[in-house]
C-alpha positions as CSV (number, residue, x, y, z in Angstrom):
1,M,62.9,26.9,43.3
2,S,65.5,24.6,44.8
3,R,67.9,25.4,47.6
4,Q,70.6,23.3,45.9
5,L,71.9,24.4,42.5
6,G,74.8,22.1,41.9
7,K,75.0,19.9,38.8
8,R,75.9,16.2,38.9
9,G,76.8,13.9,36.1
10,A,74.9,11.0,34.6
11,R,75.8,7.8,32.8
12,G,73.8,8.8,29.8
13,A,70.6,8.3,27.9
14,G,71.3,4.6,27.0
15,L,71.4,3.6,30.7
16,V,68.2,5.4,31.4
17,L,66.4,3.6,28.6
18,A,67.9,0.3,29.8
19,L,66.8,0.9,33.3
20,I,63.2,1.7,32.3
21,T,63.1,-1.5,30.3
22,A,64.6,-3.6,33.1
23,I,62.1,-2.5,35.7
24,G,59.3,-3.8,33.5
25,I,57.6,-0.8,32.0
26,T,55.3,-1.8,29.2
27,T,54.1,0.7,26.6
28,G,50.8,0.5,24.8
29,P,49.4,2.1,21.7
30,A,49.2,5.9,21.5
31,Q,46.2,7.3,23.3
32,A,44.0,10.2,22.3
33,A,45.1,13.6,23.5
34,P,43.0,15.2,26.3
35,A,39.8,17.1,25.3
36,G,40.8,17.0,21.6
37,R,44.0,18.9,22.2
38,T,47.5,17.6,21.5
39,P,50.1,18.1,24.2
40,A,51.7,20.8,22.0
41,Q,48.4,22.6,21.8
42,V,48.1,22.3,25.6
43,V,51.5,23.9,26.1
44,A,50.6,26.7,23.7
45,A,47.4,27.3,25.6
46,M,49.4,27.4,28.9
47,Q,51.4,30.4,27.8
48,P,52.0,32.6,29.8
49,G,52.1,31.0,33.2
50,W,52.6,32.1,36.8
51,N,53.8,30.3,39.9
52,L,52.0,30.5,43.2
53,G,55.3,30.3,45.0
54,N,56.1,30.2,48.7
55,T,52.6,29.1,49.5
56,F,51.7,25.4,49.4
57,D,55.4,24.7,48.8
58,S,56.2,26.1,52.2
59,T,57.6,23.6,54.7
60,G,55.7,24.9,57.7
61,D,52.3,24.1,59.1
62,D,50.2,25.7,56.4
63,E,50.3,27.9,53.2
64,T,50.9,31.1,55.2
65,S,54.1,29.9,57.0
66,W,56.5,31.6,54.6
67,G,54.8,35.0,54.9
68,N,52.2,35.0,52.1
69,P,48.5,35.4,52.8
70,R,46.0,32.6,52.5
71,V,45.0,32.1,48.8
72,T,41.6,33.5,47.9
73,P,39.5,33.4,44.7
74,E,40.2,37.1,44.4
75,L,43.9,36.5,44.2
76,L,43.5,34.0,41.4
77,E,41.1,36.2,39.5
78,G,43.6,39.0,39.9
79,I,46.3,36.9,38.3
80,R,44.0,35.8,35.5
81,A,43.2,39.5,34.8
82,Q,46.9,40.1,34.2
83,G,46.9,37.9,31.2
84,F,48.2,34.6,32.7
85,R,46.6,31.5,31.2
86,S,48.2,28.9,33.5
87,I,49.2,28.6,37.1
88,R,51.7,26.3,38.7
89,I,50.8,25.3,42.2
90,P,53.9,23.9,43.9
91,V,53.1,21.7,46.9
92,T,55.4,20.3,49.6
93,W,53.6,17.2,50.9
94,G,56.0,15.6,53.3
95,Q,55.1,17.4,56.5
96,H,51.5,16.5,55.9
97,Q,52.1,12.8,55.5
98,G,51.5,10.2,58.2
99,P,53.8,7.3,59.0
100,A,54.5,4.1,57.0
101,P,53.2,2.0,55.5
102,D,50.3,4.2,54.2
103,Y,52.0,7.6,54.3
104,A,48.5,9.1,54.3
105,I,48.2,12.7,53.4
106,D,46.3,14.9,55.9
107,P,42.8,15.0,54.5
108,A,42.3,18.7,55.5
109,Y,45.5,19.6,53.6
110,L,44.6,17.6,50.5
111,N,41.1,19.2,50.6
112,R,42.6,22.7,50.8
113,V,44.9,22.0,47.8
114,R,41.9,20.6,46.0
115,E,39.8,23.7,46.8
116,V,42.5,26.1,45.3
117,V,43.0,23.9,42.2
118,D,39.2,23.9,41.6
119,W,39.1,27.7,42.0
120,A,41.9,28.1,39.4
121,L,40.2,25.7,37.0
122,D,36.9,27.5,37.4
123,D,38.8,30.7,36.4
124,G,39.8,29.1,33.2
125,F,43.5,28.4,34.1
126,Y,45.5,25.4,33.1
127,V,46.9,24.2,36.4
128,M,50.2,22.4,37.0
129,L,50.4,20.5,40.3
130,N,53.5,18.8,41.7
131,I,55.7,17.5,44.5
132,H,58.0,20.4,45.4
133,H,60.5,20.9,48.2
134,D,60.2,17.2,49.2
135,S,62.9,16.9,46.5
136,W,65.6,18.3,48.7
137,Q,64.0,17.4,52.1
138,W,63.9,13.6,51.8
139,I,63.6,12.4,48.2
140,N,67.3,13.3,47.7
141,N,68.2,10.5,50.1
142,M,66.9,7.8,47.7
143,A,70.3,6.3,47.0
144,A,70.8,5.5,50.6
145,D,67.2,4.6,51.5
146,H,65.8,3.6,48.2
147,D,62.7,1.5,49.2
148,T,61.5,3.9,51.9
149,V,61.8,7.0,49.6
150,L,60.1,5.2,46.7
151,A,57.3,3.9,48.8
152,R,56.7,7.4,50.3
153,Y,56.9,9.1,46.8
154,N,54.5,6.5,45.3
155,A,52.1,7.0,48.2
156,I,51.8,10.7,47.4
157,W,51.1,10.1,43.8
158,T,48.7,7.3,44.5
159,Q,46.6,9.6,46.7
160,V,46.9,12.7,44.5
161,A,46.0,10.8,41.4
162,A,43.0,9.3,43.0
163,E,41.8,12.7,44.3
164,F,42.1,14.3,40.8
165,R,41.3,11.3,38.5
166,N,38.1,12.9,37.1
167,T,39.3,16.5,37.3
168,S,39.3,18.8,34.2
169,P,41.9,17.8,31.6
170,R,43.3,21.4,32.1
171,L,45.0,20.0,35.2
172,V,48.4,18.7,34.4
173,L,50.6,16.8,36.9
174,E,54.3,17.3,37.3
175,S,56.3,14.4,38.8
176,L,58.9,16.3,40.9
177,N,60.4,19.8,41.3
178,E,64.1,20.2,40.7
179,P,65.1,16.5,41.3
180,Q,68.4,16.0,43.1
181,F,70.1,13.1,44.8
182,N,72.9,12.5,47.3
183,G,75.0,9.8,45.8
184,G,74.1,6.9,43.6
185,D,73.3,7.4,39.9
186,P,71.1,10.5,39.8
187,A,70.0,9.9,36.2
188,A,68.8,6.4,36.9
189,L,67.1,7.4,40.2
190,L,65.2,10.2,38.4
191,A,64.2,7.8,35.6
192,E,62.8,5.4,38.1
193,L,60.8,8.2,39.9
194,N,59.4,9.6,36.6
195,T,58.5,6.1,35.4
196,S,56.8,5.2,38.7
197,F,54.9,8.4,38.6
198,H,53.7,7.7,35.1
199,R,52.6,4.2,36.0
200,I,50.7,5.3,39.0
201,V,48.8,8.1,37.4
202,R,48.0,6.3,34.2
203,G,46.8,3.2,36.2
204,S,44.5,5.3,38.4
205,G,42.0,5.5,35.5
206,G,39.4,8.2,34.7
207,G,40.8,11.3,33.1
208,N,44.3,10.3,34.3
209,T,44.6,7.8,31.5
210,T,45.3,10.7,29.0
211,R,46.0,13.6,31.3
212,P,49.1,15.6,30.3
213,L,52.0,14.6,32.6
214,V,55.1,16.8,33.0
215,L,58.5,15.2,33.5
216,P,61.6,17.2,34.6
217,T,65.3,16.8,33.8
218,L,67.7,16.3,36.7
219,H,67.8,19.6,38.6
220,T,65.4,20.8,35.9
221,S,68.7,21.8,34.2
222,A,68.9,22.5,30.5
223,D,72.4,21.0,30.3
224,Q,72.6,18.7,27.3
225,V,73.3,15.5,29.2
226,H,70.1,16.0,31.3
227,L,68.0,16.8,28.2
228,D,69.3,13.6,26.5
229,N,68.5,11.5,29.6
230,L,64.9,12.8,29.7
231,T,64.5,12.2,26.0
232,A,65.4,8.5,26.7
233,T,62.7,8.4,29.3
234,F,60.1,9.8,26.8
235,T,61.2,7.2,24.2
236,A,60.8,4.3,26.7
237,L,57.4,5.5,28.0
238,N,56.0,5.9,24.4
239,D,53.2,8.1,25.7
240,P,52.1,11.0,23.4
241,N,50.7,13.0,26.4
242,L,53.9,13.9,28.0
243,I,55.5,17.3,28.5
244,A,59.1,18.1,29.3
245,T,60.1,20.8,31.8
246,V,63.3,22.7,32.7
247,H,63.9,25.9,34.8
248,Y,66.0,28.9,33.9
249,Y,67.3,31.6,36.2
250,G,69.9,33.1,33.9
251,Y,73.7,33.0,33.7
252,W,74.6,32.5,37.4
253,P,77.0,35.4,37.9
254,F,74.4,37.8,36.4
255,S,71.5,36.2,38.2
256,V,73.0,36.9,41.7
257,N,75.3,39.8,40.8
258,V,78.7,38.2,41.6
259,A,82.0,37.7,39.8
260,G,81.5,41.0,37.9
261,G,78.2,39.9,36.4
262,Y,76.4,43.1,37.1
263,R,75.4,43.7,33.5
264,F,73.3,41.6,31.1
265,D,76.4,41.5,28.8
266,A,77.3,39.3,25.8
267,T,78.2,36.3,28.1
268,A,74.9,36.4,29.9
269,Q,72.9,36.9,26.7
270,Q,74.7,33.9,25.1
271,D,73.9,31.7,28.0
272,L,70.2,32.4,27.6
273,L,70.4,31.9,23.8
274,D,72.2,28.6,24.2
275,M,69.7,27.3,26.7
276,F,66.8,28.0,24.4
277,T,68.7,26.4,21.4
278,R,69.4,23.2,23.4
279,V,65.8,22.9,24.6
280,H,64.4,23.5,21.1
281,T,66.8,21.1,19.4
282,S,66.5,18.4,22.0
283,F,62.7,18.6,22.7
284,V,60.5,20.9,20.7
285,A,62.0,20.1,17.3
286,K,61.5,16.4,18.1
287,G,57.8,16.9,19.0
288,I,58.3,17.0,22.7
289,P,56.3,20.0,24.1
290,T,58.2,22.0,26.7
291,V,57.4,24.2,29.6
292,I,60.0,26.3,31.5
293,G,58.2,25.8,34.8
294,E,60.2,28.5,36.6
295,Y,62.1,31.5,35.4
296,G,63.4,34.7,36.9
297,L,66.7,35.8,38.6
298,L,68.1,34.1,41.7
299,G,69.0,37.4,43.2
300,F,65.3,38.1,43.6
301,D,65.3,35.6,46.5
302,R,66.9,38.5,48.5
303,H,65.2,41.4,46.8
304,T,64.6,42.5,43.2
305,G,67.1,45.4,43.6
306,T,70.0,43.0,43.6
307,I,70.0,43.3,39.8
308,E,70.0,46.8,38.4
309,Q,66.7,47.8,36.9
310,G,67.7,48.3,33.3
311,E,69.8,45.2,33.2
312,K,67.0,43.0,34.5
313,L,64.6,44.5,32.0
314,K,66.9,43.5,29.1
315,F,67.1,40.0,30.5
316,F,63.3,39.6,30.6
317,E,62.9,41.2,27.1
318,L,65.2,38.7,25.5
319,F,63.9,35.8,27.5
320,G,60.3,36.4,26.3
321,A,61.4,36.9,22.7
322,Q,63.3,33.6,22.7
323,A,60.4,31.7,24.3
324,R,58.1,32.9,21.5
325,A,60.6,32.1,18.8
326,R,61.3,28.6,20.2
327,G,57.7,27.6,21.0
328,V,58.2,27.1,24.7
329,A,55.7,28.0,27.4
330,T,57.0,29.9,30.5
331,M,55.9,30.2,34.1
332,L,57.1,33.2,36.1
333,W,58.4,32.3,39.5
334,D,56.7,34.6,42.1
335,N,57.3,34.0,45.7
336,G,55.3,37.1,46.6
337,Q,57.9,39.7,45.6
338,H,56.3,40.5,42.3
339,F,52.5,40.5,42.6
340,D,51.2,42.0,45.9
341,R,48.7,39.3,47.0
342,T,46.8,41.7,49.3
343,A,46.6,44.8,47.1
344,L,46.4,42.7,43.9
345,L,48.9,45.0,42.2
346,W,52.4,44.6,40.7
347,R,55.1,45.9,43.0
348,D,57.1,46.9,39.9
349,T,54.8,47.8,37.1
350,E,57.7,48.6,34.8
351,L,59.1,45.1,35.2
352,F,55.8,43.5,34.6
353,G,55.2,45.8,31.6
354,Q,58.4,44.4,30.0
355,I,57.5,40.8,30.9
356,S,54.0,41.0,29.5
357,S,55.0,42.9,26.4
358,S,57.5,40.1,25.6
359,W,54.7,37.6,25.4
360,R,53.6,39.4,22.2
361,T,56.5,41.3,20.6
362,R,60.0,42.7,21.0
363,S,60.8,46.0,22.6
364,G,63.7,48.4,22.0
365,T,66.1,48.9,24.9
366,A,69.4,50.7,25.4
367,A,72.9,50.1,26.7
368,S,71.7,51.5,30.0
369,D,68.7,53.1,31.7
370,L,71.1,55.6,33.5
371,L,72.8,58.6,32.0
372,F,75.1,60.3,34.5
373,V,76.0,64.0,34.1
374,R,78.8,65.2,36.3
375,R,77.7,68.4,38.1
376,S,81.2,69.7,38.6
377,A,82.1,69.5,34.9
378,P,80.9,71.3,31.8
379,V,77.8,69.6,30.2
380,T,78.4,68.1,26.8
381,A,76.4,66.1,24.4
382,R,76.1,62.4,25.3
383,T,75.6,59.3,23.0
384,I,73.7,56.2,24.0
385,T,73.7,52.9,22.1
386,L,70.2,51.6,21.3
387,N,69.3,48.0,21.2
388,L,66.6,48.1,18.5
389,N,65.8,44.4,18.6
390,G,64.1,44.6,15.3
391,T,62.1,47.6,16.1
392,G,62.4,51.1,14.7
393,F,63.3,54.1,16.9
394,T,60.6,56.8,16.7
395,H,61.1,59.6,19.2
396,V,61.9,60.8,22.7
397,R,59.4,62.1,25.2
398,L,59.7,64.0,28.5
399,G,56.5,63.6,30.3
400,N,53.8,64.6,27.8
401,T,56.2,66.6,25.6
402,T,57.8,65.2,22.5
403,L,61.3,66.4,22.2
404,R,62.6,67.9,19.0
405,R,64.8,65.9,16.7
406,G,67.8,68.2,16.0
407,P,67.7,70.7,18.8
408,D,67.3,68.1,21.5
409,Y,68.6,64.9,20.0
410,T,69.9,63.2,16.9
411,V,69.8,59.6,15.8
412,S,72.2,57.8,13.5
413,G,71.6,54.0,13.2
414,D,71.6,52.7,16.7
415,Q,73.3,55.8,18.2
416,L,71.1,58.3,20.0
417,T,72.8,61.6,20.9
418,L,71.3,63.9,23.5
419,T,72.5,67.5,22.8
420,A,74.3,69.6,25.3
421,G,71.5,72.1,25.2
422,L,68.9,69.5,26.3
423,L,71.1,68.1,29.0
424,K,71.8,71.6,30.4
425,R,68.1,72.3,30.6
426,L,67.4,69.0,32.3
427,T,70.2,69.3,34.9
428,N,70.0,73.0,35.8
429,L,68.3,72.2,39.1
430,H,70.5,72.1,42.2
431,G,71.4,68.9,44.0
432,Y,72.1,65.4,42.9
433,G,70.0,62.5,41.6
434,V,67.5,61.9,38.9
435,K,66.6,65.2,37.2
436,A,64.5,63.8,34.3
437,A,63.1,60.5,33.1
438,L,63.2,60.4,29.3
439,S,61.0,57.9,27.5
440,L,62.6,56.4,24.4
441,R,59.9,55.3,22.0
442,F,60.1,52.5,19.4
443,S,57.8,51.2,16.7
444,R,56.5,48.5,19.0
445,G,56.8,47.1,22.5
446,V,57.2,49.2,25.6
447,P,59.1,52.5,26.0
448,W,62.6,52.5,27.5
449,R,63.0,54.8,30.5
450,L,66.3,56.7,30.5
451,D,67.0,58.5,33.8
452,V,69.2,61.6,33.6
453,V,71.2,61.7,36.8
454,T,73.4,64.4,38.1
455,F,76.4,63.3,40.2
456,D,79.9,63.9,41.5
457,T,82.4,61.4,42.6
458,P,81.3,59.7,45.9
459,V,83.3,60.3,49.1
460,L,84.1,57.6,51.6
461,A,85.2,58.2,55.2
462,A,87.2,56.3,57.8
463,A,85.2,54.1,60.2
464,T,85.6,51.6,63.0
465,G,83.0,48.9,63.7
466,T,82.5,45.2,64.3
467,T,82.2,42.2,62.0
468,D,78.5,42.1,62.9
469,A,77.8,45.7,61.9
470,Y,80.3,47.5,59.8
471,A,79.3,50.5,57.7
472,I,81.5,52.7,55.6
473,P,80.3,56.3,55.8
474,A,79.5,57.3,52.2
475,T,78.4,60.5,50.6
476,F,77.1,59.1,47.3
477,N,76.6,62.5,45.5
478,G,73.9,61.0,43.3
479,D,76.0,58.0,42.1
480,R,74.9,54.3,42.5
481,L,77.0,51.3,43.5
482,A,77.4,48.5,41.0
483,T,79.9,46.1,42.5
484,M,82.9,45.6,44.7
485,T,86.2,43.7,44.6
486,A,88.1,42.5,47.6
487,T,91.8,41.5,47.5
488,Y,94.7,41.0,49.9
489,A,98.1,42.7,49.6
490,D,99.5,39.8,47.5
491,G,96.7,40.1,45.0
492,S,94.7,37.0,46.1
493,N,91.0,37.3,46.6
494,A,89.5,38.0,50.0
495,G,86.0,37.2,51.3
496,P,83.4,34.7,50.1
497,H,83.6,33.3,46.6
498,S,87.4,33.2,46.8
499,W,87.6,32.2,43.1
500,T,86.7,35.8,42.1
501,P,87.7,39.2,43.4
502,F,84.1,40.5,42.7
503,K,81.9,39.9,45.7
504,E,78.2,39.1,45.7
505,F,75.9,42.1,45.8
506,D,73.8,42.2,49.0
507,R,75.4,39.1,50.5
508,A,78.9,40.5,51.0
509,F,78.1,44.2,50.7
510,T,75.2,46.5,50.1
511,P,74.7,50.2,49.7
512,D,72.3,52.0,52.1
513,Y,71.5,55.2,50.3
514,P,69.2,56.8,52.9
515,A,71.7,56.1,55.7
516,G,74.7,57.3,53.6
517,A,76.7,54.1,54.0
518,I,78.1,51.0,52.3
519,K,77.6,48.0,54.6
520,L,79.9,45.0,54.7
521,T,78.1,41.9,56.0
522,P,79.1,39.4,58.7
523,D,79.2,36.8,55.8
524,F,81.9,38.8,54.2
525,F,84.1,39.1,57.3
526,A,83.6,35.4,58.2
527,E,85.9,34.6,55.3
528,V,88.4,37.4,55.8
529,T,91.8,36.5,57.3
530,D,92.3,38.1,60.7
531,G,94.9,40.8,60.7
532,A,95.3,40.8,56.9
533,P,94.6,44.2,55.3
534,V,92.0,44.0,52.5
535,T,91.7,46.4,49.6
536,L,88.2,47.1,48.5
537,K,87.5,48.7,45.1
538,F,84.0,50.1,44.6
539,Y,82.6,50.4,41.1
540,F,79.8,52.9,40.5
541,W,77.4,53.0,37.6
542,S,78.7,56.4,36.6
543,G,82.0,54.7,35.8
544,D,83.8,56.1,38.9
545,T,85.8,53.8,41.1
546,L,87.0,54.3,44.7
547,T,89.5,52.3,46.8
548,Y,89.1,51.6,50.5
549,H,91.1,49.5,53.0
550,V,89.7,47.4,55.9
551,T,91.4,45.2,58.5
552,R,89.7,42.8,60.7
553,S,91.2,42.2,64.2
554,G,89.0,39.6,66.0
555,T,85.5,41.2,65.9
556,T,86.8,44.7,65.4
557,V,87.1,46.3,61.9
558,T,88.9,49.5,61.0
559,G,88.7,51.1,57.6
560,T,90.2,54.0,55.7
561,P,89.8,55.5,52.2
């Protein structure tokens, strides 16, 4: 995953093709595919894939410097047992390189990478090996320091290609992770790097003459201009053993929960559908096999709770369905937050259940996984919209009990109605919170969990604090916070992301349910005008909203409901 997500323009595919021709690349006759498999068959055999993230791609002294444990054969066997057929091993090489002119890679580090690659191959994985965070550390300076960057990049691939020249054809090499450049012509610079990578690896002989090579778009973006530019590179190289790669982390407001994007709504869904359409039309339909080398949600970089559970499950369900329909292999980005690398267990089994089911079939979902029942009001029947996704609804379960159609619920098309009688029984216990977890069952795929939650409107209290540690006392009464807006008295937007009133979950604000507080972060107050009252509006998943006012005076903050 890159630390820079901006998109830059390019001159177009014609210039890329002209550049490759100008720098003297020659193409020969088509070569045989590795081990009797075409690149398309290789990509199919790689599905599904997993990223060994925040390990060899760390920028510290060794693979543990970003907090993950040392890789063991048991870890790789544990991942293989989950059904993954390929593993991407991102590697940041720069801090392990010596000085010019050789830029020699530390032999101990290269040997350690080799050891883990061999373990993975021995386990039966396809393995994708790359240059990773070097992309934003020093390769991005290529426009200003062209010859030095190119020499250093070439030195990495010369040494890596030599090390792995006779390795199993199930090892595939990826030229560069999320390419990005400061200035210059980014499309031309990337074409030059991809072409140089191709020349070095193919010229190293052995198994590298036909080894599948993976080439990225600029930023590994699926924007059309970048797909077209990479297509031009493929045309110029005229090599049948090439694979294209892009990354996908969703519609950005949904991916980080900002600008009101707290639901996987029609806009977020269309962004996903459009991405797969462009990739299929530009690459797959033209015979260019494609791997989405990373996918997930950007909010996961902070924690997986940044995106509400049911909304993220719907994202992964549709993502997996589209990957199957479009013939694209996918590799889950896991920086250690998904698969516990010590216990060898999934931290969120429900999430992985949805992801793994999507490799094979579709699953039914619903408009939400939360049904709020107000404790201070009479209980009435409630209707939930089902997303059948081509499945058939079958029944509802509560634990090991199958509920009765009629007395407990009714179904009409995609409308599921839970009766007042059922909801009264489920919510008759005192207190707030989840009173029952219903399991909605469909004809295939995984069940959909629907939590029945009792609540009343939350209550906020006045508070004084500092910009470094400001917390609004909150009695949540069973409700859950979805998002927050911040505006000044004149209606203009306050705080970070001033182009939207909706602030980013966990970066500007975060609920602390055990402590009974909503915390506003130093990042939020850093972009709040001193002395200007700010109106906050809190949106809860029940549908309730609350208004609160804060004023910053230097480092002091006062707030009232």
